[in-house]
PDB file of C-alpha atoms in Angstrom:
ATOM      1  CA  TYR A  21     -40.427  -1.577  -1.724  1.00  0.00           C
ATOM      2  CA  THR A  22     -37.013  -3.085  -0.820  1.00  0.00           C
ATOM      3  CA  VAL A  23     -36.638  -4.516  -4.254  1.00  0.00           C
ATOM      4  CA  ASN A  24     -37.508  -1.467  -5.956  1.00  0.00           C
ATOM      5  CA  ILE A  25     -34.911   0.438  -4.074  1.00  0.00           C
ATOM      6  CA  LYS A  26     -32.261  -2.252  -4.975  1.00  0.00           C
ATOM      7  CA  VAL A  27     -33.430  -2.143  -8.851  1.00  0.00           C
ATOM      8  CA  ARG A  28     -32.885   1.515  -8.680  1.00  0.00           C
ATOM      9  CA  LEU A  29     -29.570   1.395  -7.112  1.00  0.00           C
ATOM     10  CA  ASP A  30     -28.253  -1.149  -9.729  1.00  0.00           C
ATOM     11  CA  ILE A  31     -29.663   0.849 -12.487  1.00  0.00           C
ATOM     12  CA  SER A  32     -27.821   3.916 -11.149  1.00  0.00           C
ATOM     13  CA  TYR A  33     -24.746   2.225 -10.713  1.00  0.00           C
ATOM     14  CA  THR A  34     -24.763   0.955 -14.318  1.00  0.00           C
ATOM     15  CA  LEU A  35     -25.493   4.455 -15.492  1.00  0.00           C
ATOM     16  CA  ILE A  36     -22.582   5.874 -13.692  1.00  0.00           C
ATOM     17  CA  LEU A  37     -20.322   3.157 -15.225  1.00  0.00           C
ATOM     18  CA  LEU A  38     -21.712   4.027 -18.747  1.00  0.00           C
ATOM     19  CA  VAL A  39     -21.078   7.691 -18.020  1.00  0.00           C
ATOM     20  CA  GLU A  40     -17.622   6.922 -16.860  1.00  0.00           C
ATOM     21  CA  LEU A  41     -16.784   5.196 -20.072  1.00  0.00           C
ATOM     22  CA  PHE A  42     -18.385   8.010 -22.263  1.00  0.00           C
ATOM     23  CA  PHE A  43     -16.379  10.728 -20.485  1.00  0.00           C
ATOM     24  CA  LEU A  44     -13.199   8.710 -20.904  1.00  0.00           C
ATOM     25  CA  THR A  45     -13.377   7.914 -24.713  1.00  0.00           C
ATOM     26  CA  GLU A  46     -14.943  11.180 -25.716  1.00  0.00           C
ATOM     27  CA  ASN A  47     -13.315  13.276 -23.316  1.00  0.00           C
ATOM     28  CA  SER A  48     -16.672  15.025 -22.403  1.00  0.00           C
ATOM     29  CA  GLY A  49     -18.016  16.286 -19.238  1.00  0.00           C
ATOM     30  CA  THR A  50     -15.870  18.173 -16.591  1.00  0.00           C
ATOM     31  CA  PHE A  51     -14.633  15.504 -13.992  1.00  0.00           C
ATOM     32  CA  PHE A  52     -12.477  13.276 -16.128  1.00  0.00           C
ATOM     33  CA  PRO A  53     -10.926  15.798 -18.651  1.00  0.00           C
ATOM     34  CA  SER A  54     -10.036  17.827 -15.256  1.00  0.00           C
ATOM     35  CA  VAL A  55      -8.177  14.983 -13.845  1.00  0.00           C
ATOM     36  CA  LYS A  56      -6.572  14.079 -17.098  1.00  0.00           C
ATOM     37  CA  GLN A  57      -5.169  17.628 -17.324  1.00  0.00           C
ATOM     38  CA  ASP A  58      -3.891  17.897 -13.872  1.00  0.00           C
ATOM     39  CA  PRO A  59      -3.766  14.454 -12.090  1.00  0.00           C
ATOM     40  CA  GLY A  60      -1.840  15.995  -9.211  1.00  0.00           C
ATOM     41  CA  LYS A  61      -4.639  18.230  -8.286  1.00  0.00           C
ATOM     42  CA  TYR A  62      -6.896  15.390  -7.559  1.00  0.00           C
ATOM     43  CA  LEU A  63      -4.370  12.236  -6.725  1.00  0.00           C
ATOM     44  CA  GLN A  64      -1.991  11.723  -4.151  1.00  0.00           C
ATOM     45  CA  ARG A  65       1.480   9.967  -5.131  1.00  0.00           C
ATOM     46  CA  CYS A  66       1.919   6.477  -3.226  1.00  0.00           C
ATOM     47  CA  PRO A  67       4.885   6.821  -0.709  1.00  0.00           C
ATOM     48  CA  ASP A  68       7.981   4.861  -1.477  1.00  0.00           C
ATOM     49  CA  SER A  69       7.259   2.607   1.391  1.00  0.00           C
ATOM     50  CA  VAL A  70       4.082   1.393  -0.225  1.00  0.00           C
ATOM     51  CA  LYS A  71       6.037   0.645  -3.407  1.00  0.00           C
ATOM     52  CA  ALA A  72       8.866  -1.200  -1.636  1.00  0.00           C
ATOM     53  CA  TRP A  73       6.132  -3.088   0.179  1.00  0.00           C
ATOM     54  CA  LEU A  74       4.600  -4.206  -3.183  1.00  0.00           C
ATOM     55  CA  GLN A  75       7.884  -5.164  -4.516  1.00  0.00           C
ATOM     56  CA  ASN A  76       8.756  -7.047  -1.373  1.00  0.00           C
ATOM     57  CA  LEU A  77       5.498  -9.113  -1.708  1.00  0.00           C
ATOM     58  CA  LYS A  78       6.401  -9.954  -5.515  1.00  0.00           C
ATOM     59  CA  ASN A  79      10.186 -10.816  -4.571  1.00  0.00           C
ATOM     60  CA  SER A  80       8.845 -13.123  -1.832  1.00  0.00           C
ATOM     61  CA  GLY A  81       6.976 -15.130  -4.503  1.00  0.00           C
ATOM     62  CA  LYS A  82       3.409 -13.793  -3.964  1.00  0.00           C
ATOM     63  CA  VAL A  83       0.958 -13.338  -6.708  1.00  0.00           C
ATOM     64  CA  LEU A  84      -0.233  -9.652  -6.852  1.00  0.00           C
ATOM     65  CA  LEU A  85      -3.581  -8.608  -8.370  1.00  0.00           C
ATOM     66  CA  LEU A  86      -5.030  -5.306  -9.150  1.00  0.00           C
ATOM     67  CA  ILE A  87      -8.893  -5.546  -9.451  1.00  0.00           C
ATOM     68  CA  THR A  88     -10.896  -2.259 -10.212  1.00  0.00           C
ATOM     69  CA  SER A  89     -14.373  -1.416 -11.510  1.00  0.00           C
ATOM     70  CA  SER A  90     -12.816   1.468 -13.391  1.00  0.00           C
ATOM     71  CA  HIS A  91     -12.150   1.281 -17.088  1.00  0.00           C
ATOM     72  CA  SER A  92      -8.638   0.328 -18.195  1.00  0.00           C
ATOM     73  CA  ASP A  93      -7.859   3.848 -19.689  1.00  0.00           C
ATOM     74  CA  TYR A  94      -8.687   5.753 -16.278  1.00  0.00           C
ATOM     75  CA  CYS A  95      -6.919   2.830 -14.300  1.00  0.00           C
ATOM     76  CA  ARG A  96      -3.834   3.536 -16.186  1.00  0.00           C
ATOM     77  CA  LEU A  97      -4.210   7.182 -15.737  1.00  0.00           C
ATOM     78  CA  VAL A  98      -4.448   6.856 -12.069  1.00  0.00           C
ATOM     79  CA  CYS A  99      -1.900   4.230 -11.456  1.00  0.00           C
ATOM     80  CA  GLU A 100       0.811   5.932 -13.638  1.00  0.00           C
ATOM     81  CA  HIS A 101       0.425   8.976 -11.357  1.00  0.00           C
ATOM     82  CA  ILE A 102       0.404   7.378  -8.109  1.00  0.00           C
ATOM     83  CA  LEU A 103       2.550   4.389  -8.646  1.00  0.00           C
ATOM     84  CA  GLY A 104       4.840   5.558 -11.609  1.00  0.00           C
ATOM     85  CA  HIS A 105       4.701   4.422 -15.265  1.00  0.00           C
ATOM     86  CA  ASN A 106       6.140   1.036 -14.417  1.00  0.00           C
ATOM     87  CA  PHE A 107       3.162   0.337 -12.161  1.00  0.00           C
ATOM     88  CA  GLU A 108       2.235  -2.878 -14.308  1.00  0.00           C
ATOM     89  CA  ASP A 109       5.624  -4.541 -13.065  1.00  0.00           C
ATOM     90  CA  PHE A 110       4.207  -4.719  -9.544  1.00  0.00           C
ATOM     91  CA  PHE A 111       1.103  -6.849 -10.513  1.00  0.00           C
ATOM     92  CA  ASP A 112       1.034 -10.097 -12.235  1.00  0.00           C
ATOM     93  CA  ILE A 113      -2.745  -9.805 -12.897  1.00  0.00           C
ATOM     94  CA  ILE A 114      -4.782  -6.707 -13.726  1.00  0.00           C
ATOM     95  CA  ILE A 115      -8.462  -6.877 -13.939  1.00  0.00           C
ATOM     96  CA  THR A 116     -10.421  -3.515 -14.900  1.00  0.00           C
ATOM     97  CA  ASN A 117     -14.054  -3.000 -15.612  1.00  0.00           C
ATOM     98  CA  ALA A 118     -14.539  -5.756 -13.057  1.00  0.00           C
ATOM     99  CA  LEU A 119     -17.878  -4.377 -12.074  1.00  0.00           C
ATOM    100  CA  LYS A 120     -17.680  -5.578  -8.347  1.00  0.00           C
ATOM    101  CA  PRO A 121     -19.478  -7.044  -6.567  1.00  0.00           C
ATOM    102  CA  GLY A 122     -20.976  -8.971  -9.694  1.00  0.00           C
ATOM    103  CA  PHE A 123     -17.245 -10.094 -10.429  1.00  0.00           C
ATOM    104  CA  PHE A 124     -17.610 -12.277  -7.150  1.00  0.00           C
ATOM    105  CA  SER A 125     -21.173 -13.427  -7.421  1.00  0.00           C
ATOM    106  CA  GLN A 126     -21.861 -13.856 -11.245  1.00  0.00           C
ATOM    107  CA  ILE A 127     -21.110 -17.181 -12.914  1.00  0.00           C
ATOM    108  CA  PRO A 128     -18.617 -17.460 -15.723  1.00  0.00           C
ATOM    109  CA  ASN A 129     -21.061 -17.347 -18.625  1.00  0.00           C
ATOM    110  CA  GLN A 130     -22.790 -14.296 -17.098  1.00  0.00           C
ATOM    111  CA  ARG A 131     -19.456 -12.255 -16.964  1.00  0.00           C
ATOM    112  CA  PRO A 132     -16.588 -13.881 -18.941  1.00  0.00           C
ATOM    113  CA  PHE A 133     -13.098 -12.204 -19.004  1.00  0.00           C
ATOM    114  CA  ARG A 134     -12.093 -10.219 -22.342  1.00  0.00           C
ATOM    115  CA  ASN A 135      -8.697  -9.334 -23.691  1.00  0.00           C
ATOM    116  CA  LEU A 136      -7.812  -5.839 -24.123  1.00  0.00           C
ATOM    117  CA  VAL A 137      -6.460  -4.173 -27.297  1.00  0.00           C
ATOM    118  CA  ASN A 138      -5.828  -0.380 -26.923  1.00  0.00           C
ATOM    119  CA  ASP A 139      -8.127  -0.267 -24.117  1.00  0.00           C
ATOM    120  CA  ILE A 140     -10.825  -1.681 -26.166  1.00  0.00           C
ATOM    121  CA  GLU A 141     -12.601  -4.886 -25.083  1.00  0.00           C
ATOM    122  CA  ASP A 142     -12.627  -7.915 -27.249  1.00  0.00           C
ATOM    123  CA  CYS A 143     -16.186  -8.846 -28.300  1.00  0.00           C
ATOM    124  CA  ASN A 144     -15.676 -12.406 -27.557  1.00  0.00           C
ATOM    125  CA  GLY A 145     -15.604 -13.689 -24.099  1.00  0.00           C
ATOM    126  CA  LEU A 146     -12.695 -15.795 -22.911  1.00  0.00           C
ATOM    127  CA  ALA A 147     -13.704 -19.591 -21.925  1.00  0.00           C
ATOM    128  CA  SER A 148     -10.910 -19.575 -19.148  1.00  0.00           C
ATOM    129  CA  LEU A 149      -7.894 -17.451 -18.152  1.00  0.00           C
ATOM    130  CA  ASP A 150      -4.566 -19.268 -19.207  1.00  0.00           C
ATOM    131  CA  LYS A 151      -1.823 -16.874 -18.147  1.00  0.00           C
ATOM    132  CA  PRO A 152      -1.298 -13.736 -16.203  1.00  0.00           C
ATOM    133  CA  GLY A 153      -1.932 -10.397 -17.887  1.00  0.00           C
ATOM    134  CA  TRP A 154      -4.438  -7.559 -18.202  1.00  0.00           C
ATOM    135  CA  TYR A 155      -8.050  -8.418 -18.724  1.00  0.00           C
ATOM    136  CA  SER A 156     -11.311  -6.696 -18.655  1.00  0.00           C
ATOM    137  CA  GLN A 157     -14.693  -7.791 -16.829  1.00  0.00           C
ATOM    138  CA  GLY A 158     -14.375 -11.347 -15.696  1.00  0.00           C
ATOM    139  CA  ASN A 159     -15.539 -13.364 -12.643  1.00  0.00           C
ATOM    140  CA  TRP A 160     -14.181 -14.935  -9.565  1.00  0.00           C
ATOM    141  CA  THR A 161     -14.366 -18.653 -10.566  1.00  0.00           C
ATOM    142  CA  HIS A 162     -11.939 -18.163 -13.709  1.00  0.00           C
ATOM    143  CA  LEU A 163      -9.569 -15.966 -11.620  1.00  0.00           C
ATOM    144  CA  ASN A 164      -9.450 -18.779  -8.881  1.00  0.00           C
ATOM    145  CA  ASP A 165      -8.775 -21.507 -11.316  1.00  0.00           C
ATOM    146  CA  LEU A 166      -5.798 -19.323 -12.808  1.00  0.00           C
ATOM    147  CA  LEU A 167      -4.451 -18.855  -9.188  1.00  0.00           C
ATOM    148  CA  LYS A 168      -4.773 -22.550  -8.681  1.00  0.00           C
ATOM    149  CA  LYS A 169      -2.468 -23.068 -11.660  1.00  0.00           C
ATOM    150  CA  MET A 170      -0.094 -20.088 -10.710  1.00  0.00           C
ATOM    151  CA  THR A 171       0.230 -21.221  -7.059  1.00  0.00           C
ATOM    152  CA  ARG A 172      -0.063 -24.846  -7.595  1.00  0.00           C
ATOM    153  CA  LYS A 173      -2.304 -25.144  -4.737  1.00  0.00           C
ATOM    154  CA  SER A 174      -5.779 -26.512  -4.836  1.00  0.00           C
ATOM    155  CA  THR A 175      -6.936 -23.716  -2.337  1.00  0.00           C
ATOM    156  CA  PRO A 176      -5.140 -20.581  -2.994  1.00  0.00           C
ATOM    157  CA  LYS A 177      -4.924 -18.166   0.069  1.00  0.00           C
ATOM    158  CA  VAL A 178      -5.810 -14.902  -0.756  1.00  0.00           C
ATOM    159  CA  VAL A 179      -5.582 -11.610   1.001  1.00  0.00           C
ATOM    160  CA  TYR A 180      -7.747  -9.048  -0.595  1.00  0.00           C
ATOM    161  CA  PHE A 181      -7.330  -5.056   0.366  1.00  0.00           C
ATOM    162  CA  GLY A 182     -10.515  -3.053  -0.213  1.00  0.00           C
ATOM    163  CA  ASP A 183     -12.309  -0.061   0.942  1.00  0.00           C
ATOM    164  CA  SER A 184     -16.055  -0.699   0.191  1.00  0.00           C
ATOM    165  CA  MET A 185     -18.320  -2.912   2.150  1.00  0.00           C
ATOM    166  CA  ARG A 186     -20.571  -3.446  -0.770  1.00  0.00           C
ATOM    167  CA  SER A 187     -17.941  -3.924  -3.618  1.00  0.00           C
ATOM    168  CA  ASP A 188     -15.132  -5.220  -1.861  1.00  0.00           C
ATOM    169  CA  VAL A 189     -15.491  -6.706   1.590  1.00  0.00           C
ATOM    170  CA  PHE A 190     -18.806  -8.734   1.726  1.00  0.00           C
ATOM    171  CA  PRO A 191     -18.566 -10.121  -1.727  1.00  0.00           C
ATOM    172  CA  ALA A 192     -14.809 -11.243  -1.601  1.00  0.00           C
ATOM    173  CA  SER A 193     -15.532 -12.762   1.925  1.00  0.00           C
ATOM    174  CA  HIS A 194     -18.776 -14.296   1.303  1.00  0.00           C
ATOM    175  CA  TYR A 195     -18.534 -15.539  -2.347  1.00  0.00           C
ATOM    176  CA  GLY A 196     -14.604 -15.843  -2.586  1.00  0.00           C
ATOM    177  CA  ASN A 197     -13.887 -16.961   0.937  1.00  0.00           C
ATOM    178  CA  TRP A 198     -10.708 -14.669   0.840  1.00  0.00           C
ATOM    179  CA  ASP A 199      -9.231 -12.907   3.894  1.00  0.00           C
ATOM    180  CA  VAL A 200     -10.298  -9.138   3.596  1.00  0.00           C
ATOM    181  CA  VAL A 201      -8.262  -6.301   5.007  1.00  0.00           C
ATOM    182  CA  LEU A 202     -10.568  -3.181   5.190  1.00  0.00           C
ATOM    183  CA  ILE A 203      -8.849   0.087   4.399  1.00  0.00           C
ATOM    184  CA  LEU A 204     -11.181   2.140   6.832  1.00  0.00           C
ATOM    185  CA  GLU A 205     -10.507   5.838   6.717  1.00  0.00           C
ATOM    186  CA  GLU A 206     -12.606   6.348   9.636  1.00  0.00           C
ATOM    187  CA  LEU A 207      -9.839   4.930  11.934  1.00  0.00           C
ATOM    188  CA  GLU A 208      -7.920   7.899  11.301  1.00  0.00           C
ATOM    189  CA  SER A 209     -10.529  10.057  13.042  1.00  0.00           C
ATOM    190  CA  GLU A 210     -10.626   7.919  16.143  1.00  0.00           C
ATOM    191  CA  VAL A 211      -6.853   7.305  16.792  1.00  0.00           C
ATOM    192  CA  ILE A 212      -5.977   6.757  20.485  1.00  0.00           C
ATOM    193  CA  GLU A 213      -3.092   8.466  22.172  1.00  0.00           C
ATOM    194  CA  GLU A 214      -0.718   5.889  23.228  1.00  0.00           C
ATOM    195  CA  ASN A 215      -0.854   6.664  26.912  1.00  0.00           C
ATOM    196  CA  GLU A 216      -4.645   6.479  26.936  1.00  0.00           C
ATOM    197  CA  VAL A 217      -4.724   2.797  26.617  1.00  0.00           C
ATOM    198  CA  ASN A 218      -3.442   0.274  29.209  1.00  0.00           C
ATOM    199  CA  SER A 219      -0.927  -2.130  27.789  1.00  0.00           C
ATOM    200  CA  LYS A 220      -3.197  -4.991  28.653  1.00  0.00           C
ATOM    201  CA  ASP A 221      -5.784  -3.851  26.357  1.00  0.00           C
ATOM    202  CA  ILE A 222      -3.346  -3.769  23.148  1.00  0.00           C
ATOM    203  CA  SER A 223      -0.793  -6.343  23.024  1.00  0.00           C
ATOM    204  CA  ALA A 224       2.650  -5.020  22.797  1.00  0.00           C
ATOM    205  CA  GLU A 225       5.058  -5.650  20.036  1.00  0.00           C
ATOM    206  CA  PRO A 226       8.843  -5.404  19.564  1.00  0.00           C
ATOM    207  CA  LEU A 227      10.156  -2.158  18.643  1.00  0.00           C
ATOM    208  CA  GLU A 228      11.385  -3.355  15.178  1.00  0.00           C
ATOM    209  CA  LYS A 229       7.911  -4.712  14.412  1.00  0.00           C
ATOM    210  CA  LYS A 230       6.193  -1.574  15.077  1.00  0.00           C
ATOM    211  CA  GLY A 231       4.427   0.134  12.085  1.00  0.00           C
ATOM    212  CA  LYS A 232       4.381   3.739  11.077  1.00  0.00           C
ATOM    213  CA  TYR A 233       1.718   4.737  13.670  1.00  0.00           C
ATOM    214  CA  GLU A 234       2.966   2.673  16.542  1.00  0.00           C
ATOM    215  CA  SER A 235       5.891   4.939  17.283  1.00  0.00           C
ATOM    216  CA  LYS A 236       4.094   8.347  17.274  1.00  0.00           C
ATOM    217  CA  SER A 237       2.029  10.150  19.914  1.00  0.00           C
ATOM    218  CA  ALA A 238      -1.122  10.330  17.924  1.00  0.00           C
ATOM    219  CA  THR A 239      -3.965  12.969  18.417  1.00  0.00           C
ATOM    220  CA  ILE A 240      -7.453  12.333  18.153  1.00  0.00           C
ATOM    221  CA  LEU A 241      -8.935  13.923  14.827  1.00  0.00           C
ATOM    222  CA  SER A 242     -12.203  15.405  14.418  1.00  0.00           C
ATOM    223  CA  THR A 243     -15.365  13.386  14.668  1.00  0.00           C
ATOM    224  CA  SER A 244     -18.670  14.489  13.123  1.00  0.00           C
ATOM    225  CA  HIS A 245     -20.555  16.398  15.929  1.00  0.00           C
ATOM    226  CA  GLN A 246     -23.930  15.729  13.945  1.00  0.00           C
ATOM    227  CA  TRP A 247     -23.425  11.946  13.231  1.00  0.00           C
ATOM    228  CA  GLY A 248     -21.040  11.110  16.110  1.00  0.00           C
ATOM    229  CA  SER A 249     -18.795   7.884  15.775  1.00  0.00           C
ATOM    230  CA  TYR A 250     -18.810   5.683  12.906  1.00  0.00           C
ATOM    231  CA  PHE A 251     -18.643   2.586  15.243  1.00  0.00           C
ATOM    232  CA  LEU A 252     -21.346   3.367  18.110  1.00  0.00           C
ATOM    233  CA  ASP A 253     -24.914   4.987  18.034  1.00  0.00           C
ATOM    234  CA  ASP A 254     -26.419   6.878  20.902  1.00  0.00           C
ATOM    235  CA  TYR A 255     -29.893   5.140  21.355  1.00  0.00           C
ATOM    236  CA  LYS A 256     -32.603   6.160  23.519  1.00  0.00           C
ATOM    237  CA  GLY A 257     -34.940   3.295  22.954  1.00  0.00           C
ATOM    238  CA  ILE A 258     -38.663   3.358  22.281  1.00  0.00           C
ATOM    239  CA  ASN A 259     -39.736   5.446  25.350  1.00  0.00           C
ATOM    240  CA  GLU A 260     -36.657   7.711  24.893  1.00  0.00           C
ATOM    241  CA  LEU A 261     -36.133   7.589  28.678  1.00  0.00           C
ATOM    242  CA  GLU A 262     -32.653   6.171  28.830  1.00  0.00           C
ATOM    243  CA  GLU A 263     -29.866   6.716  26.544  1.00  0.00           C
ATOM    244  CA  THR A 264     -27.619   3.777  25.809  1.00  0.00           C
ATOM    245  CA  GLN A 265     -24.997   3.136  23.241  1.00  0.00           C
ATOM    246  CA  LYS A 266     -25.256   0.467  20.211  1.00  0.00           C
ATOM    247  CA  TYR A 267     -22.760  -0.968  17.850  1.00  0.00           C
ATOM    248  CA  THR A 268     -23.709   0.392  14.398  1.00  0.00           C
ATOM    249  CA  TRP A 269     -24.431  -1.780  11.409  1.00  0.00           C
ATOM    250  CA  CYS A 270     -21.042  -0.555   9.739  1.00  0.00           C
ATOM    251  CA  CYS A 271     -19.226  -1.646  12.927  1.00  0.00           C
ATOM    252  CA  SER A 272     -20.956  -5.186  12.856  1.00  0.00           C
ATOM    253  CA  CYS A 273     -20.291  -5.719   9.307  1.00  0.00           C
ATOM    254  CA  ILE A 274     -16.683  -4.923   9.982  1.00  0.00           C
ATOM    255  CA  THR A 275     -16.050  -7.366  12.462  1.00  0.00           C
ATOM    256  CA  THR A 276     -18.150  -9.966  10.552  1.00  0.00           C
ATOM    257  CA  TYR A 277     -16.825  -9.803   7.043  1.00  0.00           C
ATOM    258  CA  SER A 278     -13.324  -8.384   7.265  1.00  0.00           C
ATOM    259  CA  THR A 279     -10.220  -9.977   8.756  1.00  0.00           C
ATOM    260  CA  ILE A 280      -8.700  -6.893   9.994  1.00  0.00           C
ATOM    261  CA  ALA A 281      -9.063  -3.138   9.393  1.00  0.00           C
ATOM    262  CA  ILE A 282      -6.433  -0.594   8.864  1.00  0.00           C
ATOM    263  CA  PRO A 283      -6.536   3.221   8.152  1.00  0.00           C
ATOM    264  CA  SER A 284      -4.339   2.995   4.912  1.00  0.00           C
ATOM    265  CA  ILE A 285      -1.832   0.681   3.309  1.00  0.00           C
ATOM    266  CA  GLU A 286       1.044   3.005   4.481  1.00  0.00           C
ATOM    267  CA  ALA A 287       0.206   2.016   7.935  1.00  0.00           C
ATOM    268  CA  ILE A 288       1.286  -1.394   7.444  1.00  0.00           C
ATOM    269  CA  ALA A 289       3.859  -0.913   4.635  1.00  0.00           C
ATOM    270  CA  GLU A 290       6.921  -0.821   6.954  1.00  0.00           C
ATOM    271  CA  LEU A 291       6.240  -3.888   8.939  1.00  0.00           C
ATOM    272  CA  PRO A 292       7.871  -7.358   8.105  1.00  0.00           C
ATOM    273  CA  LEU A 293       5.913  -9.500   5.853  1.00  0.00           C
ATOM    274  CA  ASP A 294       5.685 -12.117   8.579  1.00  0.00           C
ATOM    275  CA  PHE A 295       4.193  -9.779  10.968  1.00  0.00           C
ATOM    276  CA  LYS A 296       1.248 -11.555  12.724  1.00  0.00           C
ATOM    277  CA  PHE A 297      -2.112  -9.494  13.041  1.00  0.00           C
ATOM    278  CA  GLN A 298      -4.654 -10.165  15.474  1.00  0.00           C
ATOM    279  CA  ARG A 299      -7.921 -11.066  13.619  1.00  0.00           C
ATOM    280  CA  PHE A 300     -11.610 -10.052  14.236  1.00  0.00           C
ATOM    281  CA  SER A 301     -13.211 -13.005  15.855  1.00  0.00           C
ATOM    282  CA  SER A 302     -16.640 -13.579  17.553  1.00  0.00           C
ATOM    283  CA  HIS A 303     -14.903 -15.023  20.515  1.00  0.00           C
ATOM    284  CA  LYS A 304     -12.726 -11.806  20.988  1.00  0.00           C
ATOM    285  CA  PRO A 305     -13.614  -8.229  22.155  1.00  0.00           C
ATOM    286  CA  ARG A 306     -14.523  -6.097  19.344  1.00  0.00           C
ATOM    287  CA  THR A 307     -11.398  -4.006  19.788  1.00  0.00           C
ATOM    288  CA  VAL A 308      -9.233  -6.904  18.520  1.00  0.00           C
ATOM    289  CA  GLY A 309      -8.613  -6.745  14.718  1.00  0.00           C
ATOM    290  CA  TYR A 310      -8.113  -3.018  14.248  1.00  0.00           C
ATOM    291  CA  TYR A 311      -4.497  -2.026  13.332  1.00  0.00           C
ATOM    292  CA  PRO A 312      -2.584  -0.162  14.717  1.00  0.00           C
ATOM    293  CA  LYS A 313      -4.991   0.644  17.396  1.00  0.00           C
ATOM    294  CA  ALA A 314      -8.706   0.313  18.107  1.00  0.00           C
ATOM    295  CA  PRO A 315     -11.057   3.121  17.602  1.00  0.00           C
ATOM    296  CA  ILE A 316     -11.264   5.366  20.792  1.00  0.00           C
ATOM    297  CA  SER A 317     -15.010   4.832  20.967  1.00  0.00           C
ATOM    298  CA  LEU A 318     -14.946   1.155  21.033  1.00  0.00           C
ATOM    299  CA  MET A 319     -12.321   1.452  23.618  1.00  0.00           C
ATOM    300  CA  LYS A 320     -14.185   3.290  25.907  1.00  0.00           C
ATOM    301  CA  SER A 321     -17.219   1.472  25.278  1.00  0.00           C
ATOM    302  CA  GLN A 322     -15.531  -1.526  26.788  1.00  0.00           C
ATOM    303  CA  LYS A 323     -16.114  -0.056  30.225  1.00  0.00           C
ATOM    304  CA  THR A 324     -19.954   0.066  29.599  1.00  0.00           C
ATOM    305  CA  LYS A 325     -22.477  -2.338  28.336  1.00  0.00           C
ATOM    306  CA  VAL A 326     -23.051  -1.894  24.592  1.00  0.00           C
ATOM    307  CA  SER A 327     -25.381  -3.763  22.387  1.00  0.00           C
ATOM    308  CA  ALA A 328     -25.721  -4.512  18.639  1.00  0.00           C
ATOM    309  CA  HIS A 329     -28.274  -2.367  16.901  1.00  0.00           C
ATOM    310  CA  TYR A 330     -28.717  -2.477  12.981  1.00  0.00           C
TER     311      TYR A 330
END
C-alpha cells in the first residue's frame, strides 16, 4: 500500500512538471499566462538587502548556485521580476528543470546535464560539467565535480538554502552531505516577544551583529486553531485519559536534516558574512538552531516534558 502511494505521488509530480512545460511553451491554461501578464500580482520583489547580500557573497569569493525544478523560461520570468533583469550576474551556475529530489539521488547516466539554446534542451546529455553556466536537468555528482574544480578543494563546503523537506532539505543533507538552511515560514507565526524569553535561553549578540528581526519587539502572529503548532502535537494517548505534548514529525525532521532554520533570507541578509549561527544538534536543546528566535511553542515546552511522536 505504501509503495502504491509513492508511485502515485511520483506520477502526479511528473504530470505537474509536464503540465508546467506545456503551459509555458503553449501559453495555455490560466495560471502561467496570468503570471506572465502581471507578475507583480503574484510575486514580491526581492528587497535590496537580499540583493546586496548575494553580491557580497560573490565579492567575497563564494561560488553561488541557483537550483530549481522549474523550467528555464519560468525561472527567468520569476527571477527577472524579483531580482531584476541582471539576475544572472548574481550566480555562477544556474540549473533549471533539476527535478529535485532526483537531482541529488540519481546517478549521472540516469540524469545527465543538458545545454540550453533559447530555453530548449539539447537532446544530448553532457558527459561532465566543464565550466560555470546555465544548464538543465543534471545530477549532484557532476555538479560536485565542477565545484571541486572551481574551489580547488577536494571536499567543497556547500551551504544550501531551501524550503521543501522533500525536495531540498532531506536530499541535500542525506545525499549531498551539504549544510542546509531551511526557509521555514512557520517561524513567522510563532515569533517570541523579546521580553518573553530570558537572556539565558537565547545567547545575546553584540548590537552590530543583530539581524533585522533582533532589534524589533515582535508580536505573535496567528497559529491555526484547528491544527495547532507546526512543532508540537497535543496527544491524548491510547486511553485518552491524559493529554501530553509530542514533537511533530516535521519538528524532528527539521532538527535532524537541516543545519539551521530561518523565516526568510531577509532575516539574515544584514548580518555580517562571518556571523556564527548556533546549529541544530542532538546534544543541544531543540530550541537551538532557529534564528532569530526559537518558536514560542518550543520555548514553552522546555518547561514541561515533551517526547517525540512521528
